[in-house]
XYZ file of C-alpha atoms in Angstrom:
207
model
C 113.523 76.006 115.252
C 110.629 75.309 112.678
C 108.003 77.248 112.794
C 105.103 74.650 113.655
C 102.943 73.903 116.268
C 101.639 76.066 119.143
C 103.940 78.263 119.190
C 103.433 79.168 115.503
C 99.879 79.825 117.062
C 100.877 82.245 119.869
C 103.339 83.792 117.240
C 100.145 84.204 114.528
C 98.150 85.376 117.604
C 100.619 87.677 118.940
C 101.433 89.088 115.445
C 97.431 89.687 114.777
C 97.065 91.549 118.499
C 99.842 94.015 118.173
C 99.279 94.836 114.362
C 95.715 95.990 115.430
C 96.905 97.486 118.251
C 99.538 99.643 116.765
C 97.587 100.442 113.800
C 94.834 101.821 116.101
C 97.342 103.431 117.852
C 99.607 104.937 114.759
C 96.083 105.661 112.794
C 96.238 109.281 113.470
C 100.076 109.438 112.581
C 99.461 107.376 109.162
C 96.214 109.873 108.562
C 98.536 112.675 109.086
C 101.326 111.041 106.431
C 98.858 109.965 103.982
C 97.517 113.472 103.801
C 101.147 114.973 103.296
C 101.676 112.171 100.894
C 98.698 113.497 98.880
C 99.396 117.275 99.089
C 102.743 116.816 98.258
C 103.711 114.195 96.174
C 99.379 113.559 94.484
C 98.497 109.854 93.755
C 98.678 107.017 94.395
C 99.610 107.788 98.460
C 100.229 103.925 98.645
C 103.099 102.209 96.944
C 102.356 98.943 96.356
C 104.642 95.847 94.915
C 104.497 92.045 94.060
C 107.046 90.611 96.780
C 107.826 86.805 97.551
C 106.434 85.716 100.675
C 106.726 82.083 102.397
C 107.866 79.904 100.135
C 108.875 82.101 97.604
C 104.803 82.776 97.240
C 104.140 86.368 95.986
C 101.682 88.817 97.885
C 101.415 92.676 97.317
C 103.033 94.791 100.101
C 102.011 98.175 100.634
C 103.735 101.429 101.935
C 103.199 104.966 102.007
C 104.663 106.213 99.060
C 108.182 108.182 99.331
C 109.517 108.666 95.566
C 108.075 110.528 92.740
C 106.220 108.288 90.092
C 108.507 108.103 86.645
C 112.381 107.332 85.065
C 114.974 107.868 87.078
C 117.316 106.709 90.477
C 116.150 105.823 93.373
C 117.796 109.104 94.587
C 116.798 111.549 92.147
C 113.366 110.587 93.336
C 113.394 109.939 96.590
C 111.321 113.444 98.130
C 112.545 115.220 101.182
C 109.266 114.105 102.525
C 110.154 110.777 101.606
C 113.199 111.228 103.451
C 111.400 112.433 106.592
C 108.906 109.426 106.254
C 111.804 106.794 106.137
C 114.084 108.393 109.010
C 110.625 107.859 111.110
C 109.706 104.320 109.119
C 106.076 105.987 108.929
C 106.123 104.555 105.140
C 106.299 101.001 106.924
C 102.766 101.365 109.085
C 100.530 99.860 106.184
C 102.346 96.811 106.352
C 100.713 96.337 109.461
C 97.757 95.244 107.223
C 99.543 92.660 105.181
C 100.227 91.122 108.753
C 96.425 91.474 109.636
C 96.427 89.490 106.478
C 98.525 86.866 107.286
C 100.978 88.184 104.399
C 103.799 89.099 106.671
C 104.506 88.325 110.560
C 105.599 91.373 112.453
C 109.147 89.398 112.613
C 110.892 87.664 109.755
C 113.511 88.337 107.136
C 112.043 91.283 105.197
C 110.335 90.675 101.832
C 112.813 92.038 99.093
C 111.919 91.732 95.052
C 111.239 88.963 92.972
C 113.826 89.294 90.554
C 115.848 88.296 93.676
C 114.568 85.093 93.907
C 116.317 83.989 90.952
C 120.008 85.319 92.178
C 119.642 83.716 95.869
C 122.106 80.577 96.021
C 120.048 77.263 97.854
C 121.383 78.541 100.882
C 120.090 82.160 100.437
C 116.908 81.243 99.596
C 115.915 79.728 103.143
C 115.168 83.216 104.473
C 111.447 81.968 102.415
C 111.263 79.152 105.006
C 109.214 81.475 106.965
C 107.065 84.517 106.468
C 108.600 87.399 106.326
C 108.520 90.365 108.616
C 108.286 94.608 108.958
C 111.174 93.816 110.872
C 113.947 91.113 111.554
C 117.268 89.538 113.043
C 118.978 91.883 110.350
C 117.439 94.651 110.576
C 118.413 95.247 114.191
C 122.186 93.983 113.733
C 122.879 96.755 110.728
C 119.731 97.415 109.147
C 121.198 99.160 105.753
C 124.390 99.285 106.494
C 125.416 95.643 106.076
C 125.936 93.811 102.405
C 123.149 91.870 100.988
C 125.224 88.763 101.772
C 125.595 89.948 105.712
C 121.857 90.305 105.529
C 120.934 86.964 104.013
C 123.391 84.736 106.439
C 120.985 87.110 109.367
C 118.232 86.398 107.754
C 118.711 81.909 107.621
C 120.164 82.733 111.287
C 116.858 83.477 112.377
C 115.242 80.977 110.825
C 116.962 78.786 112.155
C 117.046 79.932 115.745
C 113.867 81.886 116.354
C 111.570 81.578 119.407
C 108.846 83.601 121.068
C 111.477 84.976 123.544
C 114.075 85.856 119.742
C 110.616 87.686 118.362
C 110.428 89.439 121.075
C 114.109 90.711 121.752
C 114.638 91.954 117.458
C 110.793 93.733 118.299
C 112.322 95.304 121.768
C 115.908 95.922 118.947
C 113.712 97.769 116.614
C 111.844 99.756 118.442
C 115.115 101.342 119.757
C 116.528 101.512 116.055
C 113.438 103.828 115.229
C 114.054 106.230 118.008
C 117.733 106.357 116.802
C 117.038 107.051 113.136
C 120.242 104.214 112.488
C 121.095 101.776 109.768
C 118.343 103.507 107.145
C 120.535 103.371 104.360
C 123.908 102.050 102.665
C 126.744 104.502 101.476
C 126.173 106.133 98.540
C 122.344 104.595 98.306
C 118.944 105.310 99.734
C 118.670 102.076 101.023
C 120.523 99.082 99.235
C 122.102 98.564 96.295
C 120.637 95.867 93.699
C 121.524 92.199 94.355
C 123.060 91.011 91.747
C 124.127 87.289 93.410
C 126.777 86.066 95.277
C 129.247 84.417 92.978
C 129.806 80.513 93.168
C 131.931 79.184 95.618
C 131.762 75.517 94.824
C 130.074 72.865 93.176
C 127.539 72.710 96.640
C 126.724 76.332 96.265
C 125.315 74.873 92.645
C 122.825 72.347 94.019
């Protein structure tokens, strides 16, 4: 279902309630974070990134930071703070301001990079018909431990399906993923590995 209409109001409203709400309510918890951030990792506390947004429109997204700064794998840099902060998704609460901003929606298909855009087949790139989200349709049906492709067919699934009553289910989905510490990352990976594109299929797949 498009995203139009009044009940892309309540959605906009109901996304700009509960991210003030639960960034009242998390404030002391993302104090506390920031402040171990800083003691044990220095500046910047916030990592911030160009991502694509609706449309394929970029926006910066913040998070607490979780990886040294410098060269090196994801891995090798990844603290065991950073660990901690990820197991928790603690590094996810200042997203709750790019929602405030209109950036994100508390649901939709999570932003991933802009070198991405690029790779996604016509198809693939539909998951920018909407805004994306902290959380999503793929994020509670394997999170990290799903291939990119799994993801992105979740992703357009949602866009074309969601409703109030779907927002509200992947939200109830999440918050239970959280208290289970599941799907954070892929084998072998912190998180994902790069998407690289999914090869062509056929001459559609070209259009």
């Amino acid at each position: 279902m498009e995203q139009r209409g009044w009940r892309l109001a309540v959605k906009r409203t109901a996304d700009v309630s509960l991210a003030a709400a639960a960034l009242a309510l998390s404030s002391p918890a993302l104090g506390a974070a920031a402040l171990a951030v800083r003691v044990a990792m220095g500046r910047p506390v916030l990592f911030s990134q160009s991502r694509p947004g609706r449309n394929g429109d970029l926006f910066t997204v913040y998070k607490l930071r979780t990886m040294t700064v410098g060269t090196g794998s994801d891995a090798a840099r990844l603290t065991p703070l950073g660990r901690l902060l990820r197991a928790t998704s603690l590094d996810e609460l200042p997203q709750l301001w790019n929602v405030l901003r209109g950036d994100m929606s508390l649901v939709g298909p999570r932003p991933l990079l802009v070198s991405y855009l690029e790779r996604y087949s016509p198809e693939q790139r539909r998951r920018h018909d909407v805004l994306p989200g902290i959380t999503g349709w793929a994020q509670i049906n394997g999170r990290n431990t799903v291939t990119h492709e799994e993801k992105f067919k979740l992703d357009v699934w949602y866009v074309d399906h969601w409703s109030l009553a779907l927002d509200a289910r992947i939200l109830a989905g999440t918050l239970w993923r959280v208290l289970s510490r599941s799907g954070i990352s892929a084998d072998g990976h912190v998180t994902m590995p790069e998407f690289k594109g999914t090869p062509l299929t056929s001459a559609s797949d070209r259009a």
